[in-house]
Amino acid sequence: MYLPDQNVLILRTPKTNSHLIARAVRETLKLKVESIGNKHAHKDLVGPLRHERNPYTLAFVRHPLDWYAAYWRDHTDPEPQWKLSEPDCYWHPLWPVDVHPDNDFAGFLEKVTDPGGFLYEMYRLYTGRGTSDEIHYVGKTETMLEDFCTVLTTVGIGYDRESLAYLDRNTWRRTLYTDELRARVAVAERETFTAYGYSPPTVDPQLVTQLRAEQAQVLDDVPGWFSQADRDLFRMLLDWQVVTQPPGDLVELGVYMGKSAIVVGEALQPGETFTVCDLFEAEAGDDANATENQISYSTLNREQFERNYQRFRGTLPVIHQMTTKEVAALLTPGSARFVHVDASHLYEHVSVDVDTAREALRPDGIVVFDDYRHKHTPGVAAAVWEAMFTKGLKPIVISPTKWYGTWGDPAPARAAVYSWVATHHRYALELQDVAGHDLLRLIPGGKRPLPQAALAGE
């Protein structure tokens, strides 16, 4: 909400009772209000206004224990009504938790606090806390009346405090919490408690130690190569599909020890199937592939993969121990929404994997190819770029190690990547033209403007 007469910008952080501030501004104070973008747009999504007018900017945050409980209650009371927040837009701050419905509060909390820090990241989108672009004022839902009156005084807006008494209506929802659940939030949101001056809940230190030990068993403990940039891109695109598209299966060709499969499996929804394929310790189908496996994957075995995967996800995916050429006949054509190809690096095999992925994917499905640019994997590069030039594959985005594309319209996924990067200060984007195809390049670190042409279709 923008107050043009006072040059004040109010950012509405989700689930912080910001609707009460909207009521105060419109109904009680009767101020002129302009809506700028989505009602939950954060500071970067209203960047042009902030740059041109430099408004006094404020937002509210909420105690982490109350925030998670309020979100869950809103979706379960008086009866379950899980829904996606504004599924027709390209991005929404609540999507990372929207995709984890659970009518059991403990089950819900376990999902949304792993790996932790959701609220810290979301709040920072609105407040800029800890960055060089911090807003002018950060209030708290718990002290909303006092904080809002402070803002009104600061910007010179007259008010009658008694008429705003309804702002002093914080609803405590902490009866939902057991000691273990309080400890879980204390560990997952420890940066949030510190950054916004909240006192962490008093919990048994042994519980905190135990949960931190469990959290320490992170994905980096699993052998393999899977950069943070690609982990983030996988999660963003998979969650975006859940929100904007019908269900579809997941496929990974080549799993090694399971590092990327663990992330893909995280996005599996009810009714979907996750299928993985790898030779593991079985014999390769030809001498060249056998030599490659002996050099690069001599330690790989199925038992290690299963142990790693179950440590994070519990139920195993459908596992086919065979060549990726053989598995093609076992995949339902047009059923997959996401295929990750990370098997052989030999051109002849990757070319077949390209065809297998195309057959398995539905028209709007996404395929990801690993090792498309490493000096020791020219066969992958040849097969992937050949697919773009001769097989109709269209690029979405490239990371330093993976190539993301589709045989459908790349514009929606490309726009989703654009919107996502606009909210993450640790990434930048560059727009490239490759033989008439728009291609986004993800750059870890830094930030730079991106031409709007990136949102155009092919």
Tab-separated table of C-alpha atoms in Angstrom:
chain	number	residue	atom	x	y	z
A	1	MET	CA	0.000	0.000	0.000
A	2	TYR	CA	1.309	3.405	-0.980
A	3	LEU	CA	0.151	6.659	0.647
A	4	PRO	CA	0.978	9.247	-2.035
A	5	ASP	CA	0.115	12.328	0.016
A	6	GLN	CA	2.542	11.315	2.776
A	7	ASN	CA	4.979	9.357	0.560
A	8	VAL	CA	4.701	6.299	2.815
A	9	LEU	CA	4.964	2.679	1.606
A	10	ILE	CA	3.487	-0.120	3.723
A	11	LEU	CA	4.684	-3.639	2.839
A	12	ARG	CA	2.226	-6.342	3.875
A	13	THR	CA	4.201	-9.322	5.164
A	14	PRO	CA	1.951	-12.422	5.017
A	15	LYS	CA	0.321	-13.645	8.258
A	16	THR	CA	1.342	-10.635	10.353
A	17	ASN	CA	-2.191	-9.183	10.697
A	18	SER	CA	-1.366	-6.590	8.053
A	19	HIS	CA	-5.066	-6.493	7.151
A	20	LEU	CA	-5.558	-4.515	10.374
A	21	ILE	CA	-3.077	-1.891	9.169
A	22	ALA	CA	-4.973	-1.722	5.871
A	23	ARG	CA	-8.204	-1.190	7.798
A	24	ALA	CA	-6.624	1.544	9.902
A	25	VAL	CA	-5.281	3.390	6.870
A	26	ARG	CA	-8.413	3.143	4.741
A	27	GLU	CA	-11.292	3.183	7.230
A	28	THR	CA	-10.082	4.858	10.421
A	29	LEU	CA	-7.574	7.383	9.134
A	30	LYS	CA	-9.295	7.692	5.722
A	31	LEU	CA	-6.032	8.263	3.888
A	32	LYS	CA	-5.607	8.164	0.139
A	33	VAL	CA	-4.176	4.765	-0.805
A	34	GLU	CA	-2.689	3.442	-4.042
A	35	SER	CA	-2.241	-0.285	-4.549
A	36	ILE	CA	1.222	-1.083	-5.912
A	37	GLY	CA	1.431	-4.575	-7.400
A	38	ASN	CA	0.381	-7.670	-5.479
A	39	LYS	CA	-0.831	-6.980	-1.929
A	40	HIS	CA	2.035	-9.121	-0.606
A	41	ALA	CA	4.675	-7.612	-2.895
A	42	HIS	CA	7.990	-7.223	-1.066
A	43	LYS	CA	10.384	-4.301	-1.295
A	44	ASP	CA	12.203	-5.473	-4.449
A	45	LEU	CA	8.959	-6.067	-6.349
A	46	VAL	CA	8.060	-2.395	-5.856
A	47	GLY	CA	11.589	-1.300	-6.642
A	48	PRO	CA	10.715	1.326	-9.285
A	49	LEU	CA	8.518	3.249	-6.849
A	50	ARG	CA	11.137	3.092	-4.106
A	51	HIS	CA	13.827	4.240	-6.512
A	52	GLU	CA	11.824	7.135	-7.933
A	53	ARG	CA	10.150	8.457	-4.758
A	54	ASN	CA	12.190	7.090	-1.845
A	55	PRO	CA	9.109	6.636	0.369
A	56	TYR	CA	9.224	6.067	4.117
A	57	THR	CA	8.841	2.270	4.144
A	58	LEU	CA	7.571	0.024	6.912
A	59	ALA	CA	6.634	-3.622	7.418
A	60	PHE	CA	5.673	-5.891	10.308
A	61	VAL	CA	7.039	-9.233	11.478
A	62	ARG	CA	5.602	-11.784	13.890
A	63	HIS	CA	7.008	-14.074	16.564
A	64	PRO	CA	8.024	-17.336	14.818
A	65	LEU	CA	5.998	-19.531	17.202
A	66	ASP	CA	2.873	-17.500	16.511
A	67	TRP	CA	3.500	-17.237	12.778
A	68	TYR	CA	3.712	-20.993	12.135
A	69	ALA	CA	0.732	-21.694	14.384
A	70	ALA	CA	-1.358	-18.957	12.734
A	71	TYR	CA	-0.555	-20.228	9.257
A	72	TRP	CA	-1.503	-23.802	10.189
A	73	ARG	CA	-4.703	-22.744	11.978
A	74	ASP	CA	-5.782	-20.681	8.963
A	75	HIS	CA	-5.597	-23.848	6.853
A	76	THR	CA	-7.206	-26.303	9.286
A	77	ASP	CA	-9.752	-24.431	11.441
A	78	PRO	CA	-12.689	-25.005	11.493
A	79	GLU	CA	-11.966	-27.694	8.868
A	80	PRO	CA	-9.045	-28.495	6.548
A	81	GLN	CA	-8.880	-26.095	3.631
A	82	TRP	CA	-5.381	-26.359	2.277
A	83	LYS	CA	-4.935	-24.180	-0.769
A	84	LEU	CA	-2.211	-22.522	-2.725
A	85	SER	CA	-1.701	-18.794	-2.316
A	86	GLU	CA	-2.584	-17.056	-5.579
A	87	PRO	CA	-1.690	-19.964	-7.911
A	88	ASP	CA	-2.104	-17.834	-11.040
A	89	CYS	CA	0.907	-15.625	-10.323
A	90	TYR	CA	4.530	-16.502	-11.034
A	91	TRP	CA	5.719	-16.286	-7.432
A	92	HIS	CA	4.314	-15.969	-3.928
A	93	PRO	CA	6.239	-15.840	-0.629
A	94	LEU	CA	4.103	-18.596	0.924
A	95	TRP	CA	4.593	-21.219	-1.771
A	96	PRO	CA	7.481	-22.943	0.053
A	97	VAL	CA	5.072	-23.807	2.894
A	98	ASP	CA	1.914	-24.102	0.783
A	99	VAL	CA	3.287	-27.267	-0.813
A	100	HIS	CA	3.471	-29.094	2.551
A	101	PRO	CA	-0.147	-29.593	3.674
A	102	ASP	CA	-0.590	-31.644	6.842
A	103	ASN	CA	-3.581	-31.669	9.179
A	104	ASP	CA	-1.279	-32.702	12.011
A	105	PHE	CA	0.534	-29.650	13.387
A	106	ALA	CA	3.628	-31.630	14.377
A	107	GLY	CA	3.878	-33.166	10.904
A	108	PHE	CA	3.407	-29.791	9.251
A	109	LEU	CA	6.037	-28.143	11.423
A	110	GLU	CA	8.568	-30.893	10.804
A	111	LYS	CA	8.225	-30.392	7.040
A	112	VAL	CA	8.355	-26.599	6.918
A	113	THR	CA	11.218	-26.191	9.390
A	114	ASP	CA	13.510	-28.528	7.442
A	115	PRO	CA	16.107	-27.284	6.540
A	116	GLY	CA	15.066	-24.159	8.472
A	117	GLY	CA	15.189	-20.410	8.044
A	118	PHE	CA	12.007	-19.951	6.000
A	119	LEU	CA	10.762	-17.011	8.086
A	120	TYR	CA	14.196	-15.407	8.181
A	121	GLU	CA	14.385	-15.427	4.392
A	122	MET	CA	10.787	-14.276	3.927
A	123	TYR	CA	11.032	-11.464	6.465
A	124	ARG	CA	14.246	-10.253	4.868
A	125	LEU	CA	12.430	-9.839	1.535
A	126	TYR	CA	10.262	-7.216	3.222
A	127	THR	CA	12.590	-5.659	5.765
A	128	GLY	CA	16.020	-5.926	4.173
A	129	ARG	CA	17.335	-6.683	7.669
A	130	GLY	CA	21.022	-7.537	7.496
A	131	THR	CA	21.444	-6.074	3.981
A	132	SER	CA	22.427	-2.675	2.594
A	133	ASP	CA	18.784	-2.009	1.680
A	134	GLU	CA	17.009	-2.089	5.044
A	135	ILE	CA	13.638	-0.328	5.198
A	136	HIS	CA	12.930	2.575	7.571
A	137	TYR	CA	10.826	0.821	10.196
A	138	VAL	CA	10.140	-2.782	11.213
A	139	GLY	CA	7.235	-3.240	13.616
A	140	LYS	CA	5.968	-6.320	15.411
A	141	THR	CA	2.504	-7.845	15.360
A	142	GLU	CA	2.764	-8.225	19.129
A	143	THR	CA	3.118	-4.448	19.591
A	144	MET	CA	1.248	-3.330	16.478
A	145	LEU	CA	-0.688	-0.464	18.069
A	146	GLU	CA	2.361	1.090	19.700
A	147	ASP	CA	4.543	0.597	16.636
A	148	PHE	CA	1.983	1.969	14.180
A	149	CYS	CA	1.405	5.041	16.338
A	150	THR	CA	5.162	5.597	16.361
A	151	VAL	CA	5.167	5.530	12.556
A	152	LEU	CA	2.214	7.908	12.302
A	153	THR	CA	3.967	10.382	14.588
A	154	THR	CA	7.199	10.062	12.625
A	155	VAL	CA	5.593	10.810	9.249
A	156	GLY	CA	3.281	13.500	10.595
A	157	ILE	CA	-0.126	11.838	10.334
A	158	GLY	CA	-2.596	12.829	13.019
A	159	TYR	CA	-4.564	10.107	14.808
A	160	ASP	CA	-6.790	9.242	17.751
A	161	ARG	CA	-5.154	6.359	19.598
A	162	GLU	CA	-8.443	5.052	21.003
A	163	SER	CA	-9.889	4.708	17.508
A	164	LEU	CA	-6.994	2.400	16.643
A	165	ALA	CA	-7.408	0.174	19.693
A	166	TYR	CA	-8.303	-2.850	17.507
A	167	LEU	CA	-4.646	-3.007	16.452
A	168	ASP	CA	-3.850	-4.216	19.963
A	169	ARG	CA	-5.298	-7.636	19.215
A	170	ASN	CA	-2.515	-10.165	19.190
A	171	THR	CA	-3.773	-13.730	19.321
A	172	TRP	CA	-1.423	-16.121	21.073
A	173	ARG	CA	-1.415	-19.559	19.487
A	174	ARG	CA	1.369	-21.260	21.404
A	175	THR	CA	-0.812	-23.906	23.087
A	176	LEU	CA	-0.257	-26.039	19.985
A	177	TYR	CA	3.384	-26.501	20.886
A	178	THR	CA	5.050	-29.304	22.785
A	179	ASP	CA	8.557	-28.841	24.164
A	180	GLU	CA	9.971	-30.677	21.151
A	181	LEU	CA	8.095	-28.477	18.661
A	182	ARG	CA	9.207	-25.295	20.436
A	183	ALA	CA	12.765	-26.577	20.253
A	184	ARG	CA	12.345	-27.308	16.558
A	185	VAL	CA	11.322	-23.708	15.851
A	186	ALA	CA	14.081	-22.391	18.122
A	187	VAL	CA	16.667	-24.253	16.022
A	188	ALA	CA	15.105	-23.617	12.602
A	189	GLU	CA	14.538	-19.880	13.140
A	190	ARG	CA	17.410	-18.956	15.435
A	191	GLU	CA	18.491	-16.194	12.999
A	192	THR	CA	14.950	-14.776	13.043
A	193	PHE	CA	14.864	-14.565	16.825
A	194	THR	CA	18.186	-12.730	16.825
A	195	ALA	CA	17.549	-10.408	13.879
A	196	TYR	CA	14.198	-9.111	15.166
A	197	GLY	CA	14.815	-9.024	18.893
A	198	TYR	CA	12.593	-11.929	19.912
A	199	SER	CA	13.518	-14.046	22.916
A	200	PRO	CA	13.909	-17.694	21.898
A	201	PRO	CA	11.514	-20.093	23.668
A	202	THR	CA	12.754	-21.690	26.855
A	203	VAL	CA	13.331	-25.340	25.998
A	204	ASP	CA	15.305	-28.312	27.233
A	205	PRO	CA	18.922	-27.799	26.088
A	206	GLN	CA	19.189	-31.510	25.355
A	207	LEU	CA	16.364	-31.224	22.826
A	208	VAL	CA	18.121	-28.337	21.110
A	209	THR	CA	21.374	-30.286	21.010
A	210	GLN	CA	19.605	-33.305	19.563
A	211	LEU	CA	17.824	-31.307	16.860
A	212	ARG	CA	21.001	-29.457	15.908
A	213	ALA	CA	22.783	-32.789	15.602
A	214	GLU	CA	20.022	-34.047	13.303
A	215	GLN	CA	20.148	-30.843	11.286
A	216	ALA	CA	23.909	-31.251	10.953
A	217	GLN	CA	23.255	-34.381	8.891
A	218	VAL	CA	22.807	-32.165	5.872
A	219	LEU	CA	22.878	-32.942	2.183
A	220	ASP	CA	26.576	-32.124	2.018
A	221	ASP	CA	27.221	-35.314	3.978
A	222	VAL	CA	26.096	-37.324	0.940
A	223	PRO	CA	28.925	-37.916	-1.572
A	224	GLY	CA	28.426	-36.385	-4.985
A	225	TRP	CA	28.333	-33.141	-6.936
A	226	PHE	CA	25.292	-30.885	-6.589
A	227	SER	CA	25.891	-27.157	-6.198
A	228	GLN	CA	23.821	-24.926	-3.942
A	229	ALA	CA	22.683	-22.953	-6.977
A	230	ASP	CA	21.255	-26.083	-8.587
A	231	ARG	CA	19.686	-27.253	-5.339
A	232	ASP	CA	17.906	-23.908	-5.114
A	233	LEU	CA	16.874	-23.986	-8.783
A	234	PHE	CA	15.555	-27.553	-8.478
A	235	ARG	CA	13.469	-26.671	-5.430
A	236	MET	CA	12.137	-23.482	-6.990
A	237	LEU	CA	11.115	-25.102	-10.290
A	238	LEU	CA	9.659	-28.211	-8.651
A	239	ASP	CA	7.630	-26.133	-6.193
A	240	TRP	CA	6.532	-23.819	-9.009
A	241	GLN	CA	5.237	-26.844	-10.926
A	242	VAL	CA	3.286	-28.033	-7.884
A	243	VAL	CA	1.616	-24.647	-7.592
A	244	THR	CA	0.914	-23.890	-11.253
A	245	GLN	CA	0.556	-27.263	-13.023
A	246	PRO	CA	-1.301	-30.571	-12.616
A	247	PRO	CA	0.508	-33.521	-10.984
A	248	GLY	CA	3.178	-35.363	-12.950
A	249	ASP	CA	5.855	-37.962	-12.358
A	250	LEU	CA	9.512	-37.332	-11.521
A	251	VAL	CA	12.441	-39.134	-13.161
A	252	GLU	CA	16.191	-39.205	-12.573
A	253	LEU	CA	18.536	-40.976	-14.974
A	254	GLY	CA	21.791	-41.588	-13.112
A	255	VAL	CA	21.708	-41.131	-9.342
A	256	TYR	CA	25.241	-41.823	-8.039
A	257	MET	CA	24.891	-41.669	-4.211
A	258	GLY	CA	21.509	-39.916	-4.226
A	259	LYS	CA	22.338	-36.275	-3.516
A	260	SER	CA	20.142	-34.790	-6.264
A	261	ALA	CA	17.518	-37.537	-5.954
A	262	ILE	CA	16.991	-36.534	-2.326
A	263	VAL	CA	16.072	-33.005	-3.447
A	264	VAL	CA	13.855	-34.215	-6.312
A	265	GLY	CA	12.076	-36.641	-3.980
A	266	GLU	CA	11.348	-33.806	-1.591
A	267	ALA	CA	8.867	-32.435	-4.174
A	268	LEU	CA	6.951	-35.692	-4.687
A	269	GLN	CA	3.200	-35.149	-4.299
A	270	PRO	CA	0.387	-37.641	-3.597
A	271	GLY	CA	-0.438	-39.644	-6.706
A	272	GLU	CA	2.938	-38.982	-8.353
A	273	THR	CA	5.700	-41.539	-8.962
A	274	PHE	CA	9.418	-40.922	-8.629
A	275	THR	CA	11.481	-43.262	-10.809
A	276	VAL	CA	15.281	-43.491	-10.766
A	277	CYS	CA	17.605	-45.490	-12.966
A	278	ASP	CA	21.258	-46.398	-12.566
A	279	LEU	CA	23.535	-49.309	-13.317
A	280	PHE	CA	24.955	-49.165	-9.796
A	281	GLU	CA	27.374	-52.118	-9.636
A	282	ALA	CA	25.819	-53.980	-12.608
A	283	GLU	CA	27.698	-54.580	-15.842
A	284	ALA	CA	27.577	-51.860	-18.499
A	285	GLY	CA	26.190	-52.615	-21.923
A	286	ASP	CA	29.336	-51.717	-23.917
A	287	ASP	CA	33.078	-51.400	-23.433
A	288	ALA	CA	33.163	-47.581	-23.551
A	289	ASN	CA	30.496	-47.273	-20.858
A	290	ALA	CA	32.204	-49.943	-18.755
A	291	THR	CA	35.463	-48.003	-18.897
A	292	GLU	CA	33.710	-44.762	-17.920
A	293	ASN	CA	32.036	-46.446	-14.952
A	294	GLN	CA	35.294	-47.956	-13.764
A	295	ILE	CA	37.029	-44.571	-13.858
A	296	SER	CA	34.282	-42.335	-12.461
A	297	TYR	CA	31.889	-44.545	-10.493
A	298	SER	CA	33.853	-47.483	-9.157
A	299	THR	CA	32.561	-46.976	-5.596
A	300	LEU	CA	28.882	-46.740	-6.561
A	301	ASN	CA	26.475	-49.392	-5.283
A	302	ARG	CA	22.726	-49.584	-4.825
A	303	GLU	CA	22.854	-50.218	-1.081
A	304	GLN	CA	24.640	-46.923	-0.457
A	305	PHE	CA	22.129	-45.038	-2.586
A	306	GLU	CA	19.167	-46.560	-0.759
A	307	ARG	CA	20.702	-45.869	2.649
A	308	ASN	CA	21.385	-42.215	1.782
A	309	TYR	CA	17.940	-41.650	0.296
A	310	GLN	CA	16.028	-43.241	3.155
A	311	ARG	CA	17.967	-41.216	5.679
A	312	PHE	CA	16.304	-38.092	4.261
A	313	ARG	CA	13.071	-39.243	2.613
A	314	GLY	CA	12.026	-42.560	4.151
A	315	THR	CA	10.165	-44.313	1.323
A	316	LEU	CA	12.371	-45.267	-1.612
A	317	PRO	CA	11.539	-44.235	-5.181
A	318	VAL	CA	10.936	-46.823	-7.900
A	319	ILE	CA	14.455	-48.090	-8.685
A	320	HIS	CA	15.479	-49.673	-12.005
A	321	GLN	CA	18.973	-51.141	-12.001
A	322	MET	CA	19.696	-51.108	-15.736
A	323	THR	CA	20.950	-48.866	-18.511
A	324	THR	CA	19.054	-45.677	-19.252
A	325	LYS	CA	18.374	-47.027	-22.736
A	326	GLU	CA	16.596	-50.038	-21.230
A	327	VAL	CA	14.516	-47.997	-18.804
A	328	ALA	CA	12.934	-45.985	-21.615
A	329	ALA	CA	10.432	-48.774	-22.278
A	330	LEU	CA	9.336	-48.736	-18.610
A	331	LEU	CA	8.477	-45.023	-18.432
A	332	THR	CA	4.927	-43.973	-19.293
A	333	PRO	CA	5.085	-41.602	-22.281
A	334	GLY	CA	4.020	-38.046	-21.505
A	335	SER	CA	3.686	-38.669	-17.754
A	336	ALA	CA	6.651	-36.780	-16.283
A	337	ARG	CA	6.808	-33.146	-15.245
A	338	PHE	CA	10.515	-33.192	-14.371
A	339	VAL	CA	13.424	-35.310	-15.660
A	340	HIS	CA	16.999	-34.980	-14.430
A	341	VAL	CA	19.659	-36.548	-16.670
A	342	ASP	CA	22.980	-37.229	-14.945
A	343	ALA	CA	24.095	-40.588	-16.288
A	344	SER	CA	26.743	-41.341	-18.908
A	345	HIS	CA	28.920	-38.563	-20.334
A	346	LEU	CA	29.368	-40.333	-23.677
A	347	TYR	CA	27.689	-38.655	-26.632
A	348	GLU	CA	25.999	-41.812	-27.901
A	349	HIS	CA	24.396	-42.465	-24.508
A	350	VAL	CA	23.430	-38.865	-23.738
A	351	SER	CA	21.780	-38.591	-27.151
A	352	VAL	CA	19.609	-41.573	-26.247
A	353	ASP	CA	18.882	-39.992	-22.840
A	354	VAL	CA	17.686	-36.865	-24.647
A	355	ASP	CA	15.180	-38.962	-26.589
A	356	THR	CA	14.136	-40.869	-23.455
A	357	ALA	CA	13.489	-37.622	-21.598
A	358	ARG	CA	11.495	-36.175	-24.479
A	359	GLU	CA	9.306	-39.274	-24.675
A	360	ALA	CA	8.710	-39.383	-20.897
A	361	LEU	CA	7.958	-35.673	-20.441
A	362	ARG	CA	4.594	-34.075	-20.956
A	363	PRO	CA	4.606	-31.018	-23.263
A	364	ASP	CA	5.286	-28.484	-20.490
A	365	GLY	CA	7.718	-30.728	-18.599
A	366	ILE	CA	11.224	-29.648	-17.625
A	367	VAL	CA	14.438	-31.546	-18.371
A	368	VAL	CA	17.774	-30.858	-16.698
A	369	PHE	CA	21.131	-32.042	-18.066
A	370	ASP	CA	24.191	-32.211	-15.851
A	371	ASP	CA	27.789	-31.548	-16.934
A	372	TYR	CA	26.897	-29.741	-20.157
A	373	ARG	CA	30.055	-27.587	-20.112
A	374	HIS	CA	32.848	-29.350	-18.220
A	375	LYS	CA	36.074	-29.913	-20.133
A	376	HIS	CA	35.959	-33.657	-19.494
A	377	THR	CA	32.348	-34.085	-20.738
A	378	PRO	CA	32.260	-32.846	-24.372
A	379	GLY	CA	29.847	-35.650	-25.241
A	380	VAL	CA	27.194	-34.146	-23.000
A	381	ALA	CA	27.644	-30.693	-24.529
A	382	ALA	CA	27.402	-32.111	-28.048
A	383	ALA	CA	24.192	-34.038	-27.325
A	384	VAL	CA	22.458	-31.214	-25.427
A	385	TRP	CA	23.174	-28.415	-27.898
A	386	GLU	CA	22.342	-30.784	-30.755
A	387	ALA	CA	18.943	-31.339	-29.121
A	388	MET	CA	18.348	-27.585	-29.139
A	389	PHE	CA	19.375	-27.185	-32.783
A	390	THR	CA	17.743	-30.282	-34.271
A	391	LYS	CA	15.269	-31.837	-31.790
A	392	GLY	CA	13.159	-28.857	-30.708
A	393	LEU	CA	14.541	-28.517	-27.162
A	394	LYS	CA	14.192	-24.952	-25.868
A	395	PRO	CA	16.413	-23.450	-23.137
A	396	ILE	CA	15.065	-22.005	-19.901
A	397	VAL	CA	18.147	-21.291	-17.817
A	398	ILE	CA	21.698	-22.521	-17.395
A	399	SER	CA	23.669	-22.712	-14.164
A	400	PRO	CA	27.435	-23.182	-13.987
A	401	THR	CA	26.906	-26.961	-14.202
A	402	LYS	CA	23.374	-27.758	-15.449
A	403	TRP	CA	21.244	-26.981	-18.535
A	404	TYR	CA	17.480	-26.536	-17.965
A	405	GLY	CA	15.029	-26.768	-20.848
A	406	THR	CA	11.646	-27.878	-22.157
A	407	TRP	CA	10.029	-29.066	-25.370
A	408	GLY	CA	7.050	-26.822	-24.591
A	409	ASP	CA	6.831	-23.055	-24.139
A	410	PRO	CA	9.812	-21.942	-22.019
A	411	ALA	CA	8.330	-18.498	-21.214
A	412	PRO	CA	6.347	-19.429	-18.047
A	413	ALA	CA	9.270	-21.266	-16.432
A	414	ARG	CA	11.687	-18.531	-17.498
A	415	ALA	CA	9.416	-15.891	-15.966
A	416	ALA	CA	9.234	-17.938	-12.751
A	417	VAL	CA	13.045	-18.045	-12.591
A	418	TYR	CA	13.156	-14.290	-13.213
A	419	SER	CA	10.684	-13.588	-10.391
A	420	TRP	CA	12.511	-15.940	-8.040
A	421	VAL	CA	15.927	-14.388	-8.676
A	422	ALA	CA	14.414	-10.947	-8.048
A	423	THR	CA	13.812	-12.081	-4.460
A	424	HIS	CA	17.196	-13.755	-3.802
A	425	HIS	CA	20.136	-11.430	-3.367
A	426	ARG	CA	22.654	-14.250	-3.710
A	427	TYR	CA	21.915	-14.733	-7.444
A	428	ALA	CA	22.005	-12.619	-10.589
A	429	LEU	CA	20.752	-13.290	-14.106
A	430	GLU	CA	22.148	-12.554	-17.542
A	431	LEU	CA	20.153	-12.807	-20.768
A	432	GLN	CA	21.858	-14.482	-23.719
A	433	ASP	CA	20.685	-14.982	-27.298
A	434	VAL	CA	21.735	-18.348	-28.705
A	435	ALA	CA	20.781	-18.818	-32.360
A	436	GLY	CA	17.500	-16.981	-31.794
A	437	HIS	CA	16.717	-18.614	-28.444
A	438	ASP	CA	16.517	-16.526	-25.271
A	439	LEU	CA	18.569	-18.175	-22.547
A	440	LEU	CA	18.979	-17.080	-18.932
A	441	ARG	CA	22.321	-17.591	-17.225
A	442	LEU	CA	22.190	-17.925	-13.439
A	443	ILE	CA	25.144	-16.257	-11.752
A	444	PRO	CA	25.789	-17.095	-8.089
A	445	GLY	CA	26.569	-13.927	-6.128
A	446	GLY	CA	25.848	-10.317	-6.949
A	447	LYS	CA	22.854	-8.658	-8.541
A	448	ARG	CA	22.310	-6.914	-11.840
A	449	PRO	CA	19.279	-5.687	-13.799
A	450	LEU	CA	17.737	-8.033	-16.347
A	451	PRO	CA	16.078	-6.883	-19.596
A	452	GLN	CA	12.335	-7.481	-19.654
A	453	ALA	CA	12.881	-9.380	-22.905
A	454	ALA	CA	13.683	-12.323	-20.663
A	455	LEU	CA	9.948	-12.703	-20.046
A	456	ALA	CA	9.100	-12.931	-23.727
A	457	GLY	CA	8.189	-16.216	-25.398
A	458	GLU	CA	10.050	-17.973	-28.154
